[in-house]
XYZ file of N, CA, C and O in Angstrom:
616
model
N 1.118 -1.097 0.044
C 0.054 0.222 -0.206
C 0.979 1.042 0.077
O 1.684 1.485 0.856
N 0.925 2.036 -1.177
C 1.733 3.348 -1.083
C 0.666 4.744 -0.089
O -0.089 5.017 -0.227
N 1.373 5.041 0.854
C 0.818 6.015 1.751
C 1.493 7.124 1.504
O 1.564 7.815 2.543
N 2.209 7.619 0.758
C 2.926 8.814 0.651
C 1.604 10.312 0.752
O 0.759 10.061 0.218
N 2.458 10.877 1.310
C 1.302 12.174 1.686
C 0.726 11.592 2.809
O -0.010 12.636 3.168
N 0.418 10.501 3.369
C -0.628 10.253 4.667
C -0.295 11.305 5.483
O -0.857 11.822 6.226
N 1.174 11.695 6.109
C 1.148 12.029 7.051
C 1.239 13.582 7.028
O 0.638 14.455 7.948
N 1.175 14.251 5.922
C 0.961 15.467 5.326
C -0.479 15.852 5.976
O -0.874 16.826 6.304
N -1.537 14.677 5.236
C -2.688 15.073 5.621
C -3.309 14.717 6.946
O -4.033 15.858 7.302
N -2.576 14.165 7.458
C -2.996 13.974 9.207
C -2.781 15.423 9.938
O -3.748 15.912 10.592
N -1.350 15.897 9.229
C -1.149 17.092 9.891
C -1.949 18.055 9.806
O -2.377 19.118 10.174
N -2.303 18.600 8.189
C -3.063 19.157 8.084
C -4.471 18.884 8.834
O -5.120 20.263 8.965
N -5.211 18.020 8.821
C -6.295 18.032 10.085
C -6.256 18.278 11.321
O -6.734 19.141 11.553
N -4.895 18.266 11.644
C -4.626 18.486 12.896
C -4.462 20.381 12.754
O -5.141 20.975 13.846
N -3.838 20.673 12.222
C -3.747 22.695 11.839
C -5.243 23.159 11.559
O -5.297 23.643 12.616
N -6.025 22.492 10.834
C -6.942 22.768 10.707
C -8.246 22.937 11.757
O -8.803 23.974 12.593
N -8.079 21.887 12.513
C -8.926 21.758 13.523
C -8.832 22.330 15.225
O -9.431 22.723 15.629
N -7.394 22.560 15.102
C -6.837 23.601 16.417
C -7.177 25.056 16.048
O -7.298 25.770 17.031
N -7.142 24.949 14.733
C -7.539 26.562 14.375
C -9.146 26.911 14.438
O -9.381 28.453 15.108
N -10.247 26.002 15.119
C -11.685 26.359 15.267
C -11.945 25.579 16.401
O -12.898 25.842 16.665
N -11.607 24.603 16.882
C -12.331 23.584 17.714
C -10.995 23.252 19.119
O -9.712 23.083 18.687
N -11.810 22.839 20.134
C -11.191 22.325 21.264
C -10.775 20.779 20.671
O -10.180 20.077 21.725
N -11.635 20.256 20.353
C -11.691 18.553 19.728
C -10.193 18.449 19.072
O -9.663 19.217 18.619
N -9.451 17.558 19.716
C -8.497 16.671 18.826
C -8.717 15.310 18.410
O -9.578 14.409 19.259
N -7.310 15.105 17.462
C -7.510 14.033 16.931
C -7.103 12.847 18.038
O -5.772 13.338 18.671
N -7.944 11.512 18.731
C -7.454 10.896 19.534
C -6.830 9.857 18.910
O -6.125 8.773 19.426
N -7.053 9.327 17.270
C -6.669 8.078 16.697
C -6.601 8.468 15.260
O -7.075 9.088 14.668
N -5.453 8.201 14.627
C -4.720 8.544 13.268
C -4.669 7.455 12.692
O -3.726 6.629 12.935
N -5.428 6.546 11.487
C -4.645 5.159 11.372
C -4.947 5.159 9.681
O -5.907 5.723 9.066
N -3.665 4.858 9.062
C -3.745 5.074 7.635
C -3.859 3.313 7.128
O -2.825 2.402 7.777
N -4.627 2.797 6.474
C -5.563 1.721 6.180
C -5.396 1.326 4.759
O -5.442 2.695 3.837
N -5.480 0.179 4.532
C -5.716 -0.006 3.380
C -7.190 0.615 2.825
O -7.741 0.652 3.433
N -7.092 0.568 1.471
C -8.191 1.775 0.735
C -9.412 0.779 0.795
O -9.478 -1.015 0.385
N -10.396 1.169 1.177
C -11.984 0.431 1.392
C -12.077 -0.405 -0.542
O -12.243 0.577 -1.121
N -12.752 -1.325 -0.324
C -12.915 -2.169 -1.702
C -13.888 -0.913 -2.157
O -13.673 -0.315 -4.069
N -15.122 -0.824 -1.931
C -16.164 -0.043 -2.191
C -16.271 1.104 -1.201
O -16.482 0.666 0.072
N -16.147 2.461 -1.422
C -16.471 3.288 -0.650
C -17.816 3.425 0.093
O -18.880 3.261 -0.820
N -18.043 3.037 1.297
C -19.654 3.408 2.028
C -20.015 4.497 2.099
O -19.549 5.630 1.682
N -21.289 4.214 1.462
C -21.942 5.700 1.328
C -22.286 5.940 3.082
O -22.548 5.640 3.734
N -22.217 7.466 2.927
C -22.278 8.081 4.084
C -23.361 9.111 4.470
O -23.621 9.320 3.239
N -23.908 9.580 5.472
C -24.958 10.075 5.321
C -24.167 11.832 4.935
O -24.744 12.796 3.575
N -22.936 12.273 5.374
C -22.327 13.493 4.530
C -20.888 12.802 3.703
O -20.033 12.165 4.399
N -20.778 13.229 2.141
C -19.600 13.108 1.704
C -19.129 14.062 0.879
O -19.839 14.888 0.323
N -17.732 14.491 1.075
C -17.178 15.469 0.190
C -16.192 15.109 -0.741
O -15.525 14.079 -0.148
N -16.147 15.534 -2.042
C -15.266 15.425 -2.983
C -14.563 16.474 -3.486
O -15.042 17.484 -3.691
N -13.005 16.096 -3.457
C -12.377 17.248 -3.865
C -11.330 16.726 -4.989
O -10.183 15.686 -4.693
N -10.720 17.431 -5.974
C -9.306 17.109 -6.672
C -8.225 17.552 -6.331
O -8.217 18.796 -5.885
N -7.514 17.033 -6.833
C -5.829 17.593 -6.380
C -5.337 17.503 -8.099
O -5.468 16.099 -8.971
N -5.050 18.508 -8.647
C -4.479 18.769 -9.792
C -2.973 19.468 -10.169
O -2.435 20.245 -8.703
N -2.427 19.234 -10.968
C -1.102 19.681 -11.143
C 0.161 18.773 -11.258
O -0.485 17.702 -12.282
N 1.001 18.498 -10.775
C 2.188 17.312 -10.877
C 1.514 16.394 -10.562
O 2.108 15.184 -10.568
N 0.412 16.290 -9.564
C -0.023 15.186 -8.744
C -1.515 15.302 -9.853
O -2.104 16.104 -9.908
N -1.846 13.934 -9.569
C -3.332 14.042 -10.313
C -4.278 13.144 -9.011
O -3.541 12.062 -8.631
N -5.331 13.562 -8.225
C -6.001 12.827 -7.633
C -7.189 13.265 -7.005
O -7.325 14.371 -7.329
N -7.832 12.280 -5.877
C -8.997 12.711 -5.515
C -9.022 12.733 -4.192
O -8.467 11.540 -3.838
N -9.732 13.233 -2.973
C -10.006 12.772 -1.803
C -11.564 12.985 -1.452
O -12.082 13.443 -2.144
N -11.796 12.088 -0.732
C -13.328 11.851 -0.311
C -13.374 11.699 1.421
O -12.556 10.774 1.400
N -13.914 12.520 1.760
C -14.124 12.506 3.592
C -15.673 11.600 3.466
O -16.516 12.586 3.166
N -15.555 11.051 4.315
C -17.125 10.347 4.536
C -17.285 10.763 6.396
O -16.705 10.180 7.059
N -18.076 10.659 6.591
C -18.796 10.987 7.811
C -20.485 10.780 8.047
O -21.068 11.355 7.137
N -20.652 10.406 9.166
C -21.770 10.075 9.619
C -22.445 11.933 9.979
O -22.151 12.469 10.101
N -23.701 12.176 9.712
C -24.677 13.270 10.492
C -24.224 13.804 11.343
O -23.808 15.174 11.402
N -23.966 12.654 12.496
C -23.723 13.729 14.023
C -22.349 13.740 13.993
O -22.311 14.951 14.816
N -21.799 13.199 13.188
C -20.237 14.132 13.021
C -20.170 15.316 12.497
O -19.374 16.181 12.950
N -20.893 15.566 11.311
C -20.862 16.656 10.510
C -21.626 17.948 11.629
O -21.280 18.664 11.176
N -22.742 17.294 12.342
C -23.361 18.523 12.899
C -22.673 18.612 13.945
O -22.449 20.720 14.442
N -21.375 18.213 14.748
C -20.522 18.507 15.493
C -19.485 19.787 14.968
O -19.183 20.220 15.748
N -18.949 18.768 13.830
C -18.051 19.812 13.512
C -18.338 21.040 13.126
O -17.642 22.217 13.168
N -19.977 21.269 12.300
C -20.217 22.467 11.327
C -20.418 23.474 12.973
O -20.392 24.693 13.148
N -21.013 23.088 14.325
C -21.128 23.708 15.408
C -19.984 24.297 15.564
O -19.893 25.095 16.288
N -18.548 23.365 15.937
C -17.601 23.791 16.092
C -17.188 24.794 15.199
O -16.411 25.807 16.039
N -17.530 24.548 13.918
C -16.682 25.785 13.350
C -17.287 27.012 13.170
O -17.178 28.271 12.978
N -18.866 27.008 13.682
C -20.095 28.472 14.015
C -19.380 28.802 15.460
O -20.473 29.310 16.063
N -18.439 28.522 16.182
C -18.652 28.972 17.722
C -19.545 28.279 18.661
O -19.935 28.915 19.564
N -20.080 26.989 18.438
C -20.415 26.344 19.398
C -22.351 26.926 19.137
O -22.977 25.955 19.857
N -22.460 27.284 17.967
C -24.001 27.299 17.463
C -24.991 26.114 17.200
O -24.287 25.247 17.316
N -25.568 25.929 18.029
C -26.457 24.195 18.089
C -26.531 24.467 16.631
O -27.959 24.822 15.785
N -26.810 22.898 16.480
C -27.359 22.600 14.806
C -28.035 21.077 15.246
O -27.826 20.277 15.786
N -29.247 21.391 14.508
C -29.899 20.040 14.614
C -29.824 19.278 13.717
O -30.637 17.785 13.750
N -30.139 19.508 12.518
C -30.390 19.086 11.046
C -29.238 19.215 10.541
O -28.484 20.202 10.462
N -29.179 18.108 9.210
C -27.834 18.221 8.128
C -28.435 19.498 7.506
O -29.440 18.842 6.214
N -28.040 20.716 7.266
C -29.182 21.283 6.213
C -27.669 22.143 5.643
O -26.487 21.701 5.616
N -28.065 23.251 4.570
C -27.191 23.757 3.753
C -26.330 24.725 4.932
O -24.996 24.314 4.339
N -26.521 24.803 5.865
C -25.205 25.517 6.895
C -24.404 24.217 7.221
O -23.146 24.774 7.139
N -24.668 23.084 7.570
C -24.021 22.099 7.653
C -23.185 21.895 6.622
O -22.176 21.287 6.709
N -23.604 21.596 5.110
C -23.065 21.120 4.038
C -22.138 22.144 3.832
O -20.944 21.775 3.376
N -22.530 23.237 4.146
C -21.653 24.415 3.812
C -19.964 24.276 4.738
O -19.152 24.728 4.282
N -20.377 24.542 5.797
C -19.626 24.311 6.888
C -18.373 23.147 6.774
O -16.711 23.293 7.080
N -19.058 21.785 6.653
C -17.595 20.686 6.171
C -17.438 21.120 5.088
O -15.966 20.596 4.769
N -17.972 21.374 3.542
C -17.287 21.796 2.731
C -16.161 22.661 2.617
O -15.072 22.587 2.642
N -16.181 23.878 3.707
C -15.167 24.764 4.054
C -14.236 24.234 4.778
O -12.929 24.103 4.498
N -14.317 23.401 5.479
C -13.740 22.688 6.453
C -12.925 21.722 5.265
O -11.323 21.471 5.787
N -13.359 21.130 4.974
C -12.723 19.918 3.950
C -11.493 20.763 2.780
O -10.520 20.670 2.349
N -12.034 22.313 2.441
C -11.483 23.025 1.449
C -10.152 23.541 2.331
O -8.832 23.822 1.753
N -10.305 23.558 4.027
C -9.266 23.972 4.462
C -7.769 23.026 4.323
O -7.033 23.404 4.572
N -8.516 22.075 4.938
C -7.474 20.565 4.958
C -6.803 20.368 3.841
O -5.407 20.665 3.896
N -7.671 20.550 2.940
C -6.937 20.249 1.450
C -5.842 21.871 1.096
O -4.759 21.342 0.796
N -6.556 22.630 1.131
C -5.550 23.635 0.905
C -4.256 23.736 1.645
O -3.337 24.021 1.372
N -4.426 23.467 3.368
C -3.022 23.352 3.974
C -2.341 22.263 3.527
O -1.023 22.235 3.239
N -2.805 20.923 3.167
C -2.261 19.793 2.482
C -1.829 20.141 1.406
O -0.255 20.038 0.751
N -1.951 20.997 0.441
C -1.435 21.275 -1.135
C -0.263 21.948 -0.316
O 1.026 22.241 -1.457
N -0.145 23.077 0.281
C 0.854 23.649 0.846
C 1.994 23.253 0.903
O 2.947 23.416 0.769
N 1.733 22.319 2.103
C 2.826 21.632 2.017
C 3.617 20.386 1.604
O 4.820 19.903 1.427
N 2.539 19.920 0.528
C 3.093 19.082 -0.897
C 3.656 19.724 -1.505
O 5.242 19.276 -2.174
N 3.348 21.238 -1.913
C 4.152 22.289 -2.632
C 5.504 22.376 -2.370
O 6.900 22.733 -2.772
N 5.987 22.561 -0.622
C 6.993 22.122 -0.205
C 7.639 21.310 -0.762
O 9.382 20.875 -0.840
N 7.580 20.128 -1.401
C 8.405 18.909 -1.767
C 8.286 19.353 -2.986
O 8.743 18.397 -3.860
N 8.163 20.386 -3.785
C 8.727 20.838 -4.881
C 7.821 20.248 -6.257
O 8.026 19.616 -7.016
N 6.514 19.857 -5.521
C 5.639 19.617 -6.554
C 4.607 20.576 -6.678
O 3.647 21.321 -5.702
N 4.331 20.970 -7.683
C 3.266 22.277 -8.314
C 1.579 21.292 -7.943
O 1.834 20.597 -8.922
N 0.725 21.779 -7.002
C -0.407 21.053 -7.227
C -1.310 22.528 -6.650
O -1.255 23.313 -5.900
N -2.541 21.772 -6.967
C -3.767 22.733 -6.416
C -5.239 21.981 -6.143
O -4.769 20.562 -6.671
N -6.037 22.536 -5.969
C -7.142 21.962 -5.436
C -8.516 22.316 -6.490
O -8.248 23.431 -6.649
N -8.970 21.538 -6.534
C -10.679 21.934 -7.237
C -11.728 21.910 -5.824
O -11.474 21.617 -4.887
N -12.618 22.786 -6.482
C -13.551 23.453 -5.076
C -14.185 21.887 -4.622
O -14.380 20.982 -5.280
N -14.614 21.866 -3.461
C -15.773 20.727 -2.882
C -16.813 20.537 -3.143
O -17.532 21.886 -3.771
N -17.236 19.364 -3.569
C -18.793 18.712 -4.084
C -18.704 17.939 -2.608
O -18.613 16.990 -2.417
N -19.979 18.279 -2.005
C -20.482 18.162 -0.725
C -21.962 17.524 -1.355
O -22.487 17.989 -1.615
N -21.913 16.341 -1.061
C -23.508 16.026 -0.780
C -23.812 14.868 0.297
O -23.238 14.382 1.016
N -25.012 14.955 0.235
C -25.444 14.439 1.784
C -26.573 13.957 1.218
O -27.805 14.170 1.131
N -26.790 12.759 1.901
C -28.021 11.588 1.755
C -28.430 10.861 0.214
O -29.300 10.650 -0.257
N -27.228 11.346 -0.489
C -27.326 11.089 -2.038
C -26.079 9.494 -2.194
O -25.142 9.823 -1.462
N -25.989 9.307 -3.151
C -25.223 8.131 -3.303
C -23.916 8.197 -3.998
O -24.137 9.747 -4.749
N -22.473 8.332 -3.340
C -21.651 9.017 -3.582
C -21.048 8.593 -4.915
O -21.251 7.083 -5.750
N -20.410 9.561 -5.741
C -19.999 9.054 -7.177
C -18.997 8.656 -7.117
O -18.271 8.432 -6.149
N -18.733 7.388 -8.136
C -17.619 6.412 -8.226
C -15.875 7.186 -8.326
O -16.033 8.317 -9.101
N -15.340 7.248 -7.453
C -13.948 7.452 -7.802
C -13.009 7.683 -9.507
O -13.350 6.272 -9.892
N -12.837 8.299 -9.737
C -12.213 8.193 -11.151
C -11.044 7.747 -10.716
O -10.403 6.845 -11.776
N -10.216 7.611 -9.801
C -8.931 7.089 -9.735
C -9.022 5.992 -8.225
O -9.604 6.424 -7.576
N -8.716 4.753 -8.455
C -8.713 3.687 -6.935
C -8.181 4.402 -6.148
O -7.069 4.876 -6.110
N -8.664 4.533 -4.705
C -8.365 5.243 -3.611
C -6.553 4.592 -3.137
O -6.861 3.255 -3.773
N -5.881 4.676 -2.802
C -4.428 4.348 -2.658
C -4.723 4.090 -1.156
O -4.385 3.022 -0.723
N -5.264 4.949 -0.047
C -5.138 4.749 1.026
C -6.277 5.309 1.624
O -7.168 6.046 1.224
N -6.744 4.697 2.928
C -7.500 5.338 3.815
C -7.281 5.953 5.218
O -6.437 4.971 5.684
N -7.203 7.038 5.363
C -6.855 7.517 6.629
C -8.337 7.778 7.530
O -9.071 8.511 7.306
N -8.484 6.986 8.637
C -9.492 6.886 9.722
C -9.069 7.931 10.834
O -8.005 7.316 11.179
N -9.599 8.685 11.002
C -9.863 9.863 11.865
C -10.800 9.697 13.322
O -11.525 9.364 12.655
N -9.882 9.703 14.284
C -11.425 9.722 15.716
C -10.973 10.938 16.118
O -9.848 11.073 16.345
N -12.114 11.655 16.473
C -11.876 12.815 16.921
C -12.533 12.981 18.292
O -13.561 12.266 18.561
N -12.218 13.627 19.273
C -12.450 13.771 20.591
C -13.958 13.754 20.385
O -14.432 14.457 20.039
N -14.787 12.718 21.194
C -16.182 12.663 21.735
C -16.768 12.235 20.454
O -18.043 12.962 19.907
N -16.131 12.044 18.995
C -17.106 11.645 17.682
C -16.786 10.458 17.170
O -15.515 10.065 17.364
N -17.523 10.509 16.359
C -17.272 8.766 15.527
C -16.134 9.252 14.332
O -15.772 10.860 14.354
N -15.458 8.198 14.111
C -14.215 8.155 13.068
C -15.138 9.092 11.592
O -15.954 8.765 11.223
N -14.261 9.652 11.186
C -14.105 10.283 9.774
C -13.184 9.178 9.029
O -12.266 8.674 9.578
N -13.518 8.974 7.575
C -12.772 8.290 6.611
C -12.520 9.197 6.157
O -12.804 10.131 4.932
N -11.058 9.755 5.723
C -10.573 10.212 4.299
C -9.957 9.575 3.440
O -8.800 8.973 3.785
N -10.517 9.567 2.629
C -9.905 8.185 1.387
C -9.478 9.110 0.127
O -9.675 9.941 -0.195
N -8.004 8.882 0.126
C -6.869 9.274 -0.444
C -6.446 8.779 -1.792
O -6.305 7.395 -1.781
N -6.509 9.101 -3.047
C -5.971 8.483 -4.506
C -5.178 9.414 -5.254
O -5.984 10.596 -5.571
N -3.677 9.592 -5.249
C -2.865 10.542 -5.359
C -2.194 9.596 -6.498
O -1.894 8.451 -6.185
N -1.525 10.128 -7.940
C -0.919 9.430 -8.962
C -0.008 10.323 -9.131
O -0.147 11.772 -9.706
N 1.423 10.440 -9.769
C 1.710 11.169 -10.453
C 1.460 11.679 -11.701
O 1.008 11.030 -12.496
N 0.968 13.083 -11.765
C 0.589 13.162 -12.951
C 1.371 13.062 -14.686
O 2.395 13.165 -14.613
Protein backbone atom coordinates (compact mmCIF):
# COMPACT_ATOMS: atom_id res chain seq x y z
CA UNK A 1 0.00 0.00 0.00
CA UNK A 2 1.43 3.35 -1.08
CA UNK A 3 0.89 5.85 1.74
CA UNK A 4 2.83 8.80 0.38
CA UNK A 5 1.56 12.10 1.78
CA UNK A 6 -0.49 10.43 4.57
CA UNK A 7 1.45 12.26 7.29
CA UNK A 8 0.85 15.56 5.47
CA UNK A 9 -2.90 14.94 5.37
CA UNK A 10 -3.02 14.00 9.08
CA UNK A 11 -1.02 17.11 10.01
CA UNK A 12 -3.35 19.25 7.87
CA UNK A 13 -6.35 17.88 9.76
CA UNK A 14 -4.66 18.69 13.08
CA UNK A 15 -3.80 22.23 11.99
CA UNK A 16 -7.29 23.01 10.72
CA UNK A 17 -9.07 21.49 13.73
CA UNK A 18 -6.88 23.45 16.13
CA UNK A 19 -7.82 26.68 14.34
CA UNK A 20 -11.51 26.45 15.28
CA UNK A 21 -12.05 23.63 17.75
CA UNK A 22 -11.00 22.28 21.11
CA UNK A 23 -11.53 18.75 19.73
CA UNK A 24 -8.41 16.73 19.12
CA UNK A 25 -7.62 13.76 16.94
CA UNK A 26 -7.35 10.84 19.35
CA UNK A 27 -6.44 8.25 16.74
CA UNK A 28 -5.21 8.42 13.15
CA UNK A 29 -4.74 5.17 11.26
CA UNK A 30 -3.60 4.72 7.68
CA UNK A 31 -5.38 1.68 6.30
CA UNK A 32 -5.74 -0.21 3.06
CA UNK A 33 -8.25 1.44 0.76
CA UNK A 34 -11.83 0.36 1.05
CA UNK A 35 -12.77 -1.90 -1.86
CA UNK A 36 -16.07 -0.06 -2.23
CA UNK A 37 -16.49 3.22 -0.43
CA UNK A 38 -19.53 3.05 1.79
CA UNK A 39 -22.12 5.74 1.34
CA UNK A 40 -22.23 7.96 4.39
CA UNK A 41 -24.65 10.66 5.49
CA UNK A 42 -22.19 13.35 4.35
CA UNK A 43 -19.58 12.91 1.61
CA UNK A 44 -17.10 15.49 0.31
CA UNK A 45 -15.12 15.02 -2.90
CA UNK A 46 -12.18 17.21 -3.94
CA UNK A 47 -9.67 16.94 -6.74
CA UNK A 48 -5.91 17.42 -6.70
CA UNK A 49 -4.44 18.80 -9.93
CA UNK A 50 -0.99 19.78 -11.17
CA UNK A 51 2.12 17.61 -10.79
CA UNK A 52 -0.11 15.17 -8.91
CA UNK A 53 -3.49 13.94 -10.06
CA UNK A 54 -6.02 12.63 -7.62
CA UNK A 55 -9.10 12.85 -5.51
CA UNK A 56 -9.93 12.70 -1.85
CA UNK A 57 -13.23 11.62 -0.36
CA UNK A 58 -14.24 12.55 3.16
CA UNK A 59 -17.00 10.38 4.62
CA UNK A 60 -18.83 10.99 7.89
CA UNK A 61 -22.14 10.35 9.57
CA UNK A 62 -24.68 13.13 10.14
CA UNK A 63 -23.92 13.50 13.85
CA UNK A 64 -20.21 14.08 13.22
CA UNK A 65 -21.03 16.61 10.51
CA UNK A 66 -23.34 18.51 12.88
CA UNK A 67 -20.72 18.55 15.66
CA UNK A 68 -17.98 19.79 13.30
CA UNK A 69 -20.28 22.48 11.86
CA UNK A 70 -21.20 23.59 15.38
CA UNK A 71 -17.51 23.81 16.30
CA UNK A 72 -16.78 25.88 13.19
CA UNK A 73 -19.68 28.21 14.00
CA UNK A 74 -18.56 28.94 17.55
CA UNK A 75 -20.79 26.42 19.33
CA UNK A 76 -24.03 27.27 17.51
CA UNK A 77 -26.70 24.64 18.11
CA UNK A 78 -27.16 22.47 15.02
CA UNK A 79 -30.14 20.12 14.85
CA UNK A 80 -30.32 19.03 11.19
CA UNK A 81 -27.99 18.43 8.28
CA UNK A 82 -28.96 21.49 6.28
CA UNK A 83 -27.21 23.90 3.91
CA UNK A 84 -25.29 25.43 6.82
CA UNK A 85 -23.81 22.06 7.78
CA UNK A 86 -23.04 21.19 4.17
CA UNK A 87 -21.32 24.55 3.67
CA UNK A 88 -19.31 24.26 6.90
CA UNK A 89 -18.14 20.71 6.15
CA UNK A 90 -17.21 21.70 2.60
CA UNK A 91 -15.23 24.70 3.85
CA UNK A 92 -13.47 22.57 6.48
CA UNK A 93 -12.39 20.10 3.79
CA UNK A 94 -11.29 23.01 1.60
CA UNK A 95 -9.12 24.30 4.47
CA UNK A 96 -7.60 20.86 5.08
CA UNK A 97 -6.81 20.32 1.41
CA UNK A 98 -5.38 23.82 1.01
CA UNK A 99 -3.14 23.22 4.00
CA UNK A 100 -2.07 19.80 2.69
CA UNK A 101 -1.33 21.12 -0.80
CA UNK A 102 0.78 23.92 0.65
CA UNK A 103 2.84 21.30 2.47
CA UNK A 104 3.07 19.09 -0.63
CA UNK A 105 4.30 22.08 -2.65
CA UNK A 106 7.23 22.37 -0.21
CA UNK A 107 8.29 18.97 -1.61
CA UNK A 108 8.66 20.66 -5.02
CA UNK A 109 5.36 19.42 -6.42
CA UNK A 110 3.13 22.07 -7.98
CA UNK A 111 -0.40 21.17 -6.88
CA UNK A 112 -3.77 22.83 -6.55
CA UNK A 113 -7.23 21.73 -5.47
CA UNK A 114 -10.65 21.79 -7.06
CA UNK A 115 -13.66 23.16 -5.15
CA UNK A 116 -15.32 20.67 -2.82
CA UNK A 117 -18.46 18.83 -3.88
CA UNK A 118 -20.55 17.97 -0.84
CA UNK A 119 -23.46 15.54 -0.95
CA UNK A 120 -25.74 14.64 1.93
CA UNK A 121 -28.11 11.71 1.74
CA UNK A 122 -27.15 10.93 -1.85
CA UNK A 123 -25.22 8.15 -3.51
CA UNK A 124 -21.51 8.85 -3.71
CA UNK A 125 -20.19 9.09 -7.28
CA UNK A 126 -17.52 6.50 -8.05
CA UNK A 127 -13.92 7.73 -7.81
CA UNK A 128 -12.14 8.25 -11.13
CA UNK A 129 -8.91 6.92 -9.57
CA UNK A 130 -8.81 3.90 -7.27
CA UNK A 131 -8.06 5.08 -3.71
CA UNK A 132 -4.47 4.51 -2.59
CA UNK A 133 -5.27 4.43 1.13
CA UNK A 134 -7.79 5.47 3.75
CA UNK A 135 -6.95 7.65 6.74
CA UNK A 136 -9.36 6.89 9.56
CA UNK A 137 -9.46 9.76 12.03
CA UNK A 138 -11.16 9.50 15.40
CA UNK A 139 -11.89 12.85 16.98
CA UNK A 140 -12.50 13.43 20.66
CA UNK A 141 -16.14 12.58 21.53
CA UNK A 142 -17.02 11.86 17.90
CA UNK A 143 -17.26 9.00 15.47
CA UNK A 144 -14.55 8.29 12.92
CA UNK A 145 -14.03 10.28 9.75
CA UNK A 146 -12.77 8.32 6.75
CA UNK A 147 -10.52 10.30 4.43
CA UNK A 148 -9.95 8.28 1.25
CA UNK A 149 -6.93 9.40 -0.76
CA UNK A 150 -6.21 8.59 -4.39
CA UNK A 151 -3.05 10.31 -5.65
CA UNK A 152 -0.76 9.57 -8.58
CA UNK A 153 1.90 11.46 -10.48
CA UNK A 154 0.29 13.39 -13.33
